[in-house]
Coordinates of C-alpha atoms and ligand atoms in Angstrom, one line a residue:
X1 CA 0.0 0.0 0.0
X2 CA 1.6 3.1 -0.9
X3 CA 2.1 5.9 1.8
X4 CA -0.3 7.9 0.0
X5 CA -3.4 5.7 0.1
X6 CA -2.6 4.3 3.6
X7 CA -2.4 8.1 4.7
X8 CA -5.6 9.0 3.2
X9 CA -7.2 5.6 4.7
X10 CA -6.2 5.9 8.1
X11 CA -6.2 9.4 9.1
X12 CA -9.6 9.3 7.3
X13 CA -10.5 6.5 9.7
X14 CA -9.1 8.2 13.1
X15 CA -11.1 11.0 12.1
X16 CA -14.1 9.3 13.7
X17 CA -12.5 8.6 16.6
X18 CA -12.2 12.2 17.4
X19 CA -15.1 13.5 19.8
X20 CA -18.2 11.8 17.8
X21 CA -19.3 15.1 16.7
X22 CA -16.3 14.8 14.5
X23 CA -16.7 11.3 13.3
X24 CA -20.1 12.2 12.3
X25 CA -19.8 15.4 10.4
X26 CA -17.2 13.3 8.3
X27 CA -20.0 10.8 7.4
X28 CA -21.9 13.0 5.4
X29 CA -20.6 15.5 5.2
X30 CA -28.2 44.2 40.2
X31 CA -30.5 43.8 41.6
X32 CA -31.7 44.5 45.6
X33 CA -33.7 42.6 48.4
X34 CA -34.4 39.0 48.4
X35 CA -37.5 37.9 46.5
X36 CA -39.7 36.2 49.2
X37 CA -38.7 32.4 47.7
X38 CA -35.3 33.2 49.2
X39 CA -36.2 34.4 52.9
X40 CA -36.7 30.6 53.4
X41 CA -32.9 30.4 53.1
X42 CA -31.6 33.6 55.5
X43 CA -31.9 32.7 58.4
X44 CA -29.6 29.4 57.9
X45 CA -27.0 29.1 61.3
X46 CA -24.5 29.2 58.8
X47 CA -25.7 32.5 57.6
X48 CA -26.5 34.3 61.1
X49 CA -22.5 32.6 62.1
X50 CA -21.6 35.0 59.5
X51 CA -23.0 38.2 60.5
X52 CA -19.7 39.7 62.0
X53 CA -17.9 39.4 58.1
X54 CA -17.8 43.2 57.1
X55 CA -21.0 44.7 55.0
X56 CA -18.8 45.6 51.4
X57 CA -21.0 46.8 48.0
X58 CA -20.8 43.5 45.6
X59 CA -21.7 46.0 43.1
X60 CA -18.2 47.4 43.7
X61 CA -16.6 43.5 43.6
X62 CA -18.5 43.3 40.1
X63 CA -16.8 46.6 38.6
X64 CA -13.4 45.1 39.9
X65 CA -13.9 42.2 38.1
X66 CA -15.3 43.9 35.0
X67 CA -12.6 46.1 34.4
X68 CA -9.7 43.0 35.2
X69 CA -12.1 40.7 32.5
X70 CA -13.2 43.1 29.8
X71 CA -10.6 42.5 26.6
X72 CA -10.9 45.8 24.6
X73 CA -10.7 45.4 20.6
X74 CA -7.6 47.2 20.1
X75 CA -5.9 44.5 22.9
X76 CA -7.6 41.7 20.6
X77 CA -6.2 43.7 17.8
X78 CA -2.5 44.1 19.1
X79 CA -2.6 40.2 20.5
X80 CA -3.9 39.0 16.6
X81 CA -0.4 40.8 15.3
X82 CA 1.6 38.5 18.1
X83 CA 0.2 35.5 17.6
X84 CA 0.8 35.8 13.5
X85 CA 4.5 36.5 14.7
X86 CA 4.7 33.7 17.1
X87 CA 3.5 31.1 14.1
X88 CA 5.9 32.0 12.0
X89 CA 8.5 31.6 14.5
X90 CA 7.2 28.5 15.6
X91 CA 7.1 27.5 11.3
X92 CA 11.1 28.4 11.4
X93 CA 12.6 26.9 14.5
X94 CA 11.8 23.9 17.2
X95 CA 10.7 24.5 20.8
X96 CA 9.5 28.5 19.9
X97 CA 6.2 29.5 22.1
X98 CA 4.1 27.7 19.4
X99 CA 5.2 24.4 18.9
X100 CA 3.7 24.1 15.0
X101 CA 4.1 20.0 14.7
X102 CA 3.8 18.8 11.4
X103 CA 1.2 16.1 11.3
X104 CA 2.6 14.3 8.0
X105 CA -1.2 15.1 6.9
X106 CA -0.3 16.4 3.1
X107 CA -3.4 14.6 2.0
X108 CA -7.5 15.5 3.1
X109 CA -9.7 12.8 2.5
X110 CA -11.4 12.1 -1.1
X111 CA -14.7 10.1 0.1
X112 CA -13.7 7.2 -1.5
X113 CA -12.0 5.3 1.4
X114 CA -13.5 2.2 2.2
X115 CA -13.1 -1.1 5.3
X116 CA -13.4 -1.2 8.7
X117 CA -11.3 0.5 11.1
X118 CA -11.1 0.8 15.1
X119 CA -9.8 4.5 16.3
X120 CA -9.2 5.6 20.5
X121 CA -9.6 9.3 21.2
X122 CA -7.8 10.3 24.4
X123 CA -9.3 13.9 24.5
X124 CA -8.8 15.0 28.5
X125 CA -11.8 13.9 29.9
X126 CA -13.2 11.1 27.7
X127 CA -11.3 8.4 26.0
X128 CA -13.5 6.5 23.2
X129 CA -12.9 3.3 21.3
X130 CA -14.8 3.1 18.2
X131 CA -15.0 0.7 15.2
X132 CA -16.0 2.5 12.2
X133 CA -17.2 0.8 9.0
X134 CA -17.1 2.5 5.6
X135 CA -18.6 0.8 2.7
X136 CA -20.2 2.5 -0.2
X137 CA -23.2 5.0 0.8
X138 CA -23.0 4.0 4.2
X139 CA -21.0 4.4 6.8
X140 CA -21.7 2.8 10.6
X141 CA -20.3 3.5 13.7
X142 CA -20.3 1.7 16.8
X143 CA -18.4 3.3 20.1
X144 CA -18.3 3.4 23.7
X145 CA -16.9 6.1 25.7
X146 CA -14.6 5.4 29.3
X147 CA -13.6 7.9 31.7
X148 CA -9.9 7.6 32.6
X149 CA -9.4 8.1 36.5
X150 CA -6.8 10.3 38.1
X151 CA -4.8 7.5 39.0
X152 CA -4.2 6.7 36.1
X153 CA -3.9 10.1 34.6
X154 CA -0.9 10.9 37.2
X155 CA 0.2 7.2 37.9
X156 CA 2.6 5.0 36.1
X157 CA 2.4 5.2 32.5
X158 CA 2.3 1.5 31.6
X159 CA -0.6 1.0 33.6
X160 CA -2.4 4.1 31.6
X161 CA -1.7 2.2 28.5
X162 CA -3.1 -1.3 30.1
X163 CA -6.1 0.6 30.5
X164 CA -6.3 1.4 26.8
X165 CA -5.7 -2.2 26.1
X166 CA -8.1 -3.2 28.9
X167 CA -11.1 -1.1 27.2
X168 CA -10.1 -2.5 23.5
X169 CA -10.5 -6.0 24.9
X170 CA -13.5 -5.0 26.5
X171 CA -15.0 -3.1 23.1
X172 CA -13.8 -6.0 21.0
X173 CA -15.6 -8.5 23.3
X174 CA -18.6 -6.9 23.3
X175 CA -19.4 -6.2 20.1
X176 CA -18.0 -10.2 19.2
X177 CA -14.8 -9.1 17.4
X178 CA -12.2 -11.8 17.9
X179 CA -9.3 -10.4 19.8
X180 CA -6.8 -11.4 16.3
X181 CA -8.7 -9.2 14.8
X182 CA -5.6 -7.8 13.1
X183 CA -8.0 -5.1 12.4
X184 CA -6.4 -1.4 11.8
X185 CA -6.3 1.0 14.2
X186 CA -5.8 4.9 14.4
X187 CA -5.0 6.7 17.7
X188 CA -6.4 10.2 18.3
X189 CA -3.7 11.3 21.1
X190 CA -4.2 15.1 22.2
X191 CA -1.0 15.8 23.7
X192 CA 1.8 17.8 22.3
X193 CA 3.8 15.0 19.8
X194 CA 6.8 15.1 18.0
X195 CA 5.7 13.3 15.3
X196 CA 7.9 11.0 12.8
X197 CA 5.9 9.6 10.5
X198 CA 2.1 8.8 10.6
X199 CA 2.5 6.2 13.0
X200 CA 5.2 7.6 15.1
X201 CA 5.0 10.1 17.6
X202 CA 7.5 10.7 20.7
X203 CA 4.9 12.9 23.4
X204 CA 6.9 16.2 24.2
X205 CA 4.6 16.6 27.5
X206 CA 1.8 16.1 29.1
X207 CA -0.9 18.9 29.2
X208 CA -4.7 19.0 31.1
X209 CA -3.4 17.4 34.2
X210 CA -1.7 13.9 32.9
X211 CA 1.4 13.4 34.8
X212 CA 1.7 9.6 34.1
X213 CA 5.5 8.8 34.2
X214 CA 7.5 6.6 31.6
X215 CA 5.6 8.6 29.0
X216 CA 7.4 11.7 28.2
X217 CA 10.1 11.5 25.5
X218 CA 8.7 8.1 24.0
X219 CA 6.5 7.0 21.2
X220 CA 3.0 6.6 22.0
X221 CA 2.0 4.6 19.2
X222 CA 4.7 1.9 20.6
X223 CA 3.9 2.2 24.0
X224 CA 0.2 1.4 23.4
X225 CA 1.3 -1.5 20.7
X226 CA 3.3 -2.9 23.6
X227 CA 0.2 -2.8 25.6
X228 CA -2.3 -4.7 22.9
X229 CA 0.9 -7.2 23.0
X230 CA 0.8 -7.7 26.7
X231 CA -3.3 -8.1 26.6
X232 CA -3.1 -10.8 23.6
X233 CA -4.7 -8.1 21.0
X234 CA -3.1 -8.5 17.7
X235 CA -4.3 -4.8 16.6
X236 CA -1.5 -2.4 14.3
X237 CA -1.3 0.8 15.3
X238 CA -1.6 2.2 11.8
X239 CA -1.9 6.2 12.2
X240 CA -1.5 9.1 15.4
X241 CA -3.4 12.0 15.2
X242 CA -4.4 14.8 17.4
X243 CA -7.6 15.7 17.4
X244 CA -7.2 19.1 15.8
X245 CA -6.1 16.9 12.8
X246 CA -8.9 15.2 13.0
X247 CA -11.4 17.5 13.5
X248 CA -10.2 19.7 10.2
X249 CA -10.1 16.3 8.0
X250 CA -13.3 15.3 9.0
X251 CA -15.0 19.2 8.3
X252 CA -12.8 19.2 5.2
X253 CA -14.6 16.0 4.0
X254 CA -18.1 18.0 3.6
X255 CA -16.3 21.3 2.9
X256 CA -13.8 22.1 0.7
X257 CA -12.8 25.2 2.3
X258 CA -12.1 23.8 5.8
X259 CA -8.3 25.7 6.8
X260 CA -8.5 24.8 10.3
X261 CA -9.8 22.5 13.1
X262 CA -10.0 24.1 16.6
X263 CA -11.0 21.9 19.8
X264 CA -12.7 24.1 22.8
X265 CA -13.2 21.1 24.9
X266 CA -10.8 20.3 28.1
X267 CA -8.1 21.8 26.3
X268 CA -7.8 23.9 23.4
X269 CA -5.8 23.4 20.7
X270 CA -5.7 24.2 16.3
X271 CA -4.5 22.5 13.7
X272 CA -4.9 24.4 10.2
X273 CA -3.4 23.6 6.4
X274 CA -0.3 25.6 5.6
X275 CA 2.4 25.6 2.6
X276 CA 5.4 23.6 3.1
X277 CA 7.5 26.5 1.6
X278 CA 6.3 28.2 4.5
X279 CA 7.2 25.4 7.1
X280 CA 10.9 26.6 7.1
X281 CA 12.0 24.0 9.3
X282 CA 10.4 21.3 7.1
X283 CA 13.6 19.0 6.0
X284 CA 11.1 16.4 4.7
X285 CA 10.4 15.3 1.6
X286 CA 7.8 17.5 -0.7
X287 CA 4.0 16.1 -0.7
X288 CA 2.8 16.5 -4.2
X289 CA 0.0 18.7 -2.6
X290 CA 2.5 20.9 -1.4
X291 CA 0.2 21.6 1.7
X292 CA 0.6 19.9 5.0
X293 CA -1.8 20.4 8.4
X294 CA -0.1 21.4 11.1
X295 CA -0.8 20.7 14.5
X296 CA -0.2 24.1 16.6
X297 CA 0.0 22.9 20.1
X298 CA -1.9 27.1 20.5
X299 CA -2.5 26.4 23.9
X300 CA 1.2 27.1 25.1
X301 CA 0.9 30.6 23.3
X302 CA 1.5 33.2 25.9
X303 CA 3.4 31.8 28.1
X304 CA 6.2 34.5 27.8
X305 CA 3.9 36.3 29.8
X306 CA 3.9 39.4 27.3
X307 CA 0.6 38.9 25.1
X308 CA -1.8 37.9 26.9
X309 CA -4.2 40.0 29.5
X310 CA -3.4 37.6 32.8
X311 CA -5.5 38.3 36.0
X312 CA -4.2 37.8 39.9
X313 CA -7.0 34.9 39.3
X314 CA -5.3 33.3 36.4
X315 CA -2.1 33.5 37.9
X316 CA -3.4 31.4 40.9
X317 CA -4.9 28.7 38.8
X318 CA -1.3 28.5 36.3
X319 CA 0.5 28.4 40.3
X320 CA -1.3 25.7 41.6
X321 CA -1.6 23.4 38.2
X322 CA 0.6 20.3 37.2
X323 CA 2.3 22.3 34.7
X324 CA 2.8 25.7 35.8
X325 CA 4.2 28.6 33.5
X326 CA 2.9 26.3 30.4
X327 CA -0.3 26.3 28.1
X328 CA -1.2 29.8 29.6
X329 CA -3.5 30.5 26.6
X330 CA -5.7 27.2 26.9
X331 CA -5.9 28.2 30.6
X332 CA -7.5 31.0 29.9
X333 CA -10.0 29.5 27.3
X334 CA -10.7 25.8 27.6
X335 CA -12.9 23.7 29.8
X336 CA -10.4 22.2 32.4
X337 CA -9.7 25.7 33.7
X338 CA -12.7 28.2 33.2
X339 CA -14.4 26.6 36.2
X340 CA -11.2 26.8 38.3
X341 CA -11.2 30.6 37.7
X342 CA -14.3 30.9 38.5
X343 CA -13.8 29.2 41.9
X344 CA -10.6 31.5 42.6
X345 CA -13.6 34.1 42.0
X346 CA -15.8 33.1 44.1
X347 CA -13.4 32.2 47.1
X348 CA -12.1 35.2 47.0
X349 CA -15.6 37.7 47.0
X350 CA -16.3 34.8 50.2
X351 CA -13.2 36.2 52.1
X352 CA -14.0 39.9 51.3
X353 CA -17.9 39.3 52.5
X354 CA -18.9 40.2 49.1
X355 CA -20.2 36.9 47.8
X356 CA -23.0 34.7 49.8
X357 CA -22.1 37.0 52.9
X358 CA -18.8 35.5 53.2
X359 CA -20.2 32.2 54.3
X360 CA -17.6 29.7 53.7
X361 CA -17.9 26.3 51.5
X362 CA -16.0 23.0 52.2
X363 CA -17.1 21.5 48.8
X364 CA -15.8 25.1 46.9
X365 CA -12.9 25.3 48.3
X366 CA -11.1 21.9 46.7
X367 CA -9.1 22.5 43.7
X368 CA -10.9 22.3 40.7
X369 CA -14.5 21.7 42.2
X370 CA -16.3 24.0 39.8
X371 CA -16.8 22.5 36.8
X372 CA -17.4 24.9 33.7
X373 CA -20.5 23.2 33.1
X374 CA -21.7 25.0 36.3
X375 CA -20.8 27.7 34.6
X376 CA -23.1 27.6 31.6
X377 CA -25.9 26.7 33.4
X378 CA -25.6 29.3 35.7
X379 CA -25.5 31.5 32.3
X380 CA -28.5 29.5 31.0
X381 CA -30.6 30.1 34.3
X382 CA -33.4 32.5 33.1
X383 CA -35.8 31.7 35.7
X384 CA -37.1 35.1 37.9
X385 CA -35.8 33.5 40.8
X386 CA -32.4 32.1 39.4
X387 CA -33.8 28.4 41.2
X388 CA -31.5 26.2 39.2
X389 CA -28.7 27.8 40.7
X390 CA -30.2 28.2 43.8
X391 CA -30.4 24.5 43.7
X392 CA -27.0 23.8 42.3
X393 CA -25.3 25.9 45.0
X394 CA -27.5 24.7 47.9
X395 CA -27.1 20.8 47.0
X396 CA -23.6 20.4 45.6
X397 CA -21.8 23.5 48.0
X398 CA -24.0 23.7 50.9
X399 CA -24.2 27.4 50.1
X400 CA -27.3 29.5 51.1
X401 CA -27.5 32.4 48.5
X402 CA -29.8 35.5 47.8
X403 CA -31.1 36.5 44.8
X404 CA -28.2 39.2 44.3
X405 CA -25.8 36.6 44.9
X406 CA -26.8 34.4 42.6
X407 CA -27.3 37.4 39.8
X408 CA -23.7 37.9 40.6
X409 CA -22.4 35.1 40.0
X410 CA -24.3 34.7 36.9
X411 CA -22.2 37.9 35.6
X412 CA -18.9 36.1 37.2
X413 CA -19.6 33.6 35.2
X414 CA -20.4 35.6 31.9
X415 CA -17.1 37.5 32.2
X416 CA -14.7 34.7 32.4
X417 CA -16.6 32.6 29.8
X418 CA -16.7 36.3 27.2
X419 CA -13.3 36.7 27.6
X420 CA -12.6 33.3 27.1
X421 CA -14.7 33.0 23.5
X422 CA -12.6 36.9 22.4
X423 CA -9.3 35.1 23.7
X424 CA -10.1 32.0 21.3
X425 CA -11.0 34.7 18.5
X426 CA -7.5 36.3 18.3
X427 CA -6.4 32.6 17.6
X428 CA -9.1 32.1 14.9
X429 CA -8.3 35.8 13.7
X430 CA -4.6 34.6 13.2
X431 CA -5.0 31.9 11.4
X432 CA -7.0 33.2 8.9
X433 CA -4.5 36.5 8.7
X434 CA -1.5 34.2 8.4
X435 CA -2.5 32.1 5.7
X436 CA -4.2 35.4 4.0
X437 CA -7.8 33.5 3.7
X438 CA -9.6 36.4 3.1
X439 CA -12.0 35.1 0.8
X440 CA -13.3 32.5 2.4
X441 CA -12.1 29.7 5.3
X442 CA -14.1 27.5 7.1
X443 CA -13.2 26.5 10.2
X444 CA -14.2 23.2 11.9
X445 CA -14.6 23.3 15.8
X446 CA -15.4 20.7 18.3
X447 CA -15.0 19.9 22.2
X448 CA -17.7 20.2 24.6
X449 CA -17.2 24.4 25.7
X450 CA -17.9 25.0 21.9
X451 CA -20.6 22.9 21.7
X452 CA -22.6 23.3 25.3
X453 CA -21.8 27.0 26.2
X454 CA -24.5 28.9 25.3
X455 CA -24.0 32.2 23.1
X456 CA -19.9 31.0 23.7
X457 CA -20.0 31.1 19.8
X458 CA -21.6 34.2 19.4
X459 CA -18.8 35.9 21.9
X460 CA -16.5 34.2 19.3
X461 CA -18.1 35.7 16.3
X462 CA -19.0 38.8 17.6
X463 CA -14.8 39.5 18.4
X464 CA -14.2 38.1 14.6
X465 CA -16.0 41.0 13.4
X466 CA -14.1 43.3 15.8
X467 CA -10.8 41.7 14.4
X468 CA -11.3 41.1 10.6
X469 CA -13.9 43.4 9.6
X470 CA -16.0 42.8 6.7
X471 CA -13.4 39.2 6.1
X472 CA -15.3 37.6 9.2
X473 CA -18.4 37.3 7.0
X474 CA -16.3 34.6 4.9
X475 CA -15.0 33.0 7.8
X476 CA -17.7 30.0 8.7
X477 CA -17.3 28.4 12.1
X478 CA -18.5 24.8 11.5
X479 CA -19.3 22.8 13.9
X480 CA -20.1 18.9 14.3
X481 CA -24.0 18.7 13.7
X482 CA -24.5 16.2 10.9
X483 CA -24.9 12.7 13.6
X484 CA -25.0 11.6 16.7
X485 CA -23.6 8.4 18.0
X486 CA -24.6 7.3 21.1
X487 CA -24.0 4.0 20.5
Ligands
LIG501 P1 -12.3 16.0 25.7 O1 -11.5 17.2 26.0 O2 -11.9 14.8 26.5 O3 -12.3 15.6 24.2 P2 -14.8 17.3 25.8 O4 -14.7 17.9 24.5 O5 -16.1 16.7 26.2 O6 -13.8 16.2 26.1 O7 -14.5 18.5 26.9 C1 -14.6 18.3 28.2 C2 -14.6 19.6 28.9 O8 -15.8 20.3 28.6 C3 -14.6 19.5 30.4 O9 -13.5 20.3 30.9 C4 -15.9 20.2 30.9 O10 -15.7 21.1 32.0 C5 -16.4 20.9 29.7 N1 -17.9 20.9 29.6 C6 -18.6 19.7 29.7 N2 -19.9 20.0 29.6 C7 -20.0 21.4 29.5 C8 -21.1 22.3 29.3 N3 -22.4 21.9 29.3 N4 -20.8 23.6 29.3 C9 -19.5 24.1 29.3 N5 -18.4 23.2 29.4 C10 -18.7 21.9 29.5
LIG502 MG1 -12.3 15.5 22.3

């Protein structure tokens, strides 16, 4: 099989193994006084214990935080111009801001590739095995989804990769594949890869809170053969991809004009299609396409310190991560982290008095106990009352709040979520500047922020216009709609 039709096979494959909204597309293409609802919760002990914490204006606490978490367009504008810079630094050198891997993607897919393929998709949060069958007209999918503990995330590395192997056998048990299969396999791997050929990658670190040890350094694609080998699965490891890669083949399938593939999920991270006479450091041999995707690792951008807007609250959550003074950018924009400054938010209006009357909560105060999705449905809590919330604070943090609290935290919530989408515009922006797609680009986006944060995409859009003008009319965020696969 040449390289060029095993290329185009596989990658195609992986594709579905990427968060199933990206297998699918691929398949075919202030407010005052409590309302009377809330009196029930005042006079809570906990409440009249904190009676003593100093009476401050949360209106004031609000203005703070506004003017800290507001991102002007002329800082969007001025950040656009060092992000194009730091690409094309990361294009001429290794181990610049932006790491800009190339994927040894040269081809996109035609929609003629046929056979039956298994794919894994380590994201962050989920990790999915899939088989994947493609046959002419139709194309069928069968997956499950496993959630990989933090054991395992920050334990020995073999043991991470059993686990793999442990869910294959599982998958290919289930659905009564023999384990000699010696069915294909592509691995969607979202960590920052050096990558050797399609099916070689050596992991340059881990990112999203994976520690595991024995991993750094080596080629993933061998360490999880190894681990088929050790569990009896005779499986090849055919193609590596990260899921940026991924998501733009798979958008690029229905769409022509697909550039770039952006994942807003517990990371963030873009791959996009440049020209290898722009890839200075490129020493490999010339595809006839003369393109290759390129994976950008964006989420390191900023980590200098000089471009981006970083808050005392930001600062806190880069301190007290696994990887501190790295992937500043996707700590200010992806799902791991939005909820964690949000948290640093809230505990620190608690100690000032000007959030829930300073009343202290065991369950808020462990590390990373906020989960964005708290966040948008806070945002998406329209009742008079705010009662979801109400609910959500009551049950999971034993919190009694008023009204004004709640509306408060509401507008917490909306700053650090805005200023996330503007943040992942400048990205978007330079991309489209760099590779001077002024006349049209579409631009492929998965991961669950994108997808479940309400209006998040408008934010985006909304900054696009601020950045490119008239241009962000031909720019076409895309994102995975065509199939669901709960399968
Ligand atoms: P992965 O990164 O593993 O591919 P996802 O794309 O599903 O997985 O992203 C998971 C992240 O999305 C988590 O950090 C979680 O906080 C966030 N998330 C999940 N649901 C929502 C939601 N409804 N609103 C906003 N963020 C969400
Ligand atoms: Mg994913």
């Amino acid at each position: 099989m040449t390289y060029h039709i095993f290329q185009s096979l596989f990658v195609f494959g992986i594709t579905t193994g990427v968060a199933i909204s990206a297998v699918v597309q691929f398949l075919y293409y202030t407010f005052s006084g409590p309302s009377p609802d809330e009196v029930a919760f005042l006079p809570s002990p906990a409440i009249e214990a904190q009676q003593d914490v100093p009476k401050s204006n949360s209106r004031a606490a609000i203005q703070r935080l506004e003017d800290q978490f507001y991102v002007s367009t002329v800082q969007l504008q001025d950040m656009v111009k060092l992000f194009v810079h730091d690409m094309q630094r990361g294009l001429k050198r290794e181990n610049a801001l932006i790491k800009m891997l190339p994927s040894y993607v040269t081809k996109r897919p035609t929609g003629n590739e046929r056979g039956t393929y298994l794919a894994l998709d380590l994201g962050g949060t989920n990790f999915r095995v899939c088989e994947v069958t493609f046959a002419t007209g139709q194309v069928r999918t069968k997956q499950r989804k496993f959630t990989v503990s933090d054991e395992l995330k920050t334990g020995p590395g073999h043991l991470l990769f059993d686990f793999f192997a442990d869910c294959v056998a599982l998958f290919l048990d289930e659905n009564g594949i023999p384990r000699d299969t010696n069915m294909k396999l592509g691995f969607t791997f979202s960590f920052p890869c050096h990558q050797e050929a399609l099916n070689r990658g050596r992991l340059i670190r881990w990112t999203k809170g994976f520690t595991a040890s024995g991993v750094v350094g080596e080629d993933v694609v061998k360490l999880l053969q190894d681990a088929f080998h050790r569990k009896g699965l005779s499986i090849n490891v055919t193609a590596l991809v990260n899921d940026t890669v991924g998501t733009l083949i798979s958008h690029a399938y229905i769409d022509p004009l697909t550039q770039a593939g952006i994942i807003l999920g517990t990371g963030s991270n873009a791959a996009y299609v440049e020209r290898i006479s722009e890839i200075k450091k490129w020493d490999g041999p010339k595809s006839a396409s003369n393109e290759m995707v390129i994976n950008m690792e964006w989420g390191n951008w900023g980590s200098d310190k000089i471009a981006l807007p970083l808050t005392a609250y930001d600062l806190k959550v880069d301190r007290a991560s696994p990887n501190p003074g790295q992937q500043l950018y996707e700590k200010m924009i992806s799902g791991m982290y939005l909820g964690e400054i949000t948290r640093y938010i809230m505990l620190d209006l608690i100690s000032t008095g000007e959030l829930f009357r300073g009343q202290r909560s065991v369950e808020l105060e462990k590390p990373y106990n906020f989960d964005t999705a708290n966040m948008s449905r806070i945002e998406r809590d329209h009742t008079t009352d705010m009662s979801d919330t109400n609910m959500l604070l009551k049950t999971v943090y034993n919190i009694d709040s008023t009204l004004k609290d709640r509306r408060n935290l509401k507008q917490i919530c909306q700053l650090v979520s805005t200023r996330a989408a503007r943040l992942a515009a400048v990205g978007i922006s330079a991309i489209v500047t760099k590779t001077n797609r002024l006349n049209g680009a579409t631009v492929g986006i998965d991961g669950s922020v994108y997808e479940h944060y309400q209006h998040f995409g408008n934010h985006v859009k909304d900054a696009l216009r601020e950045l490119l003008g008239m241009v962000a009319q031909n720019v076409t965020l895309a994102q995975g709609e065509f199939l669901r696969c709960d399968g």
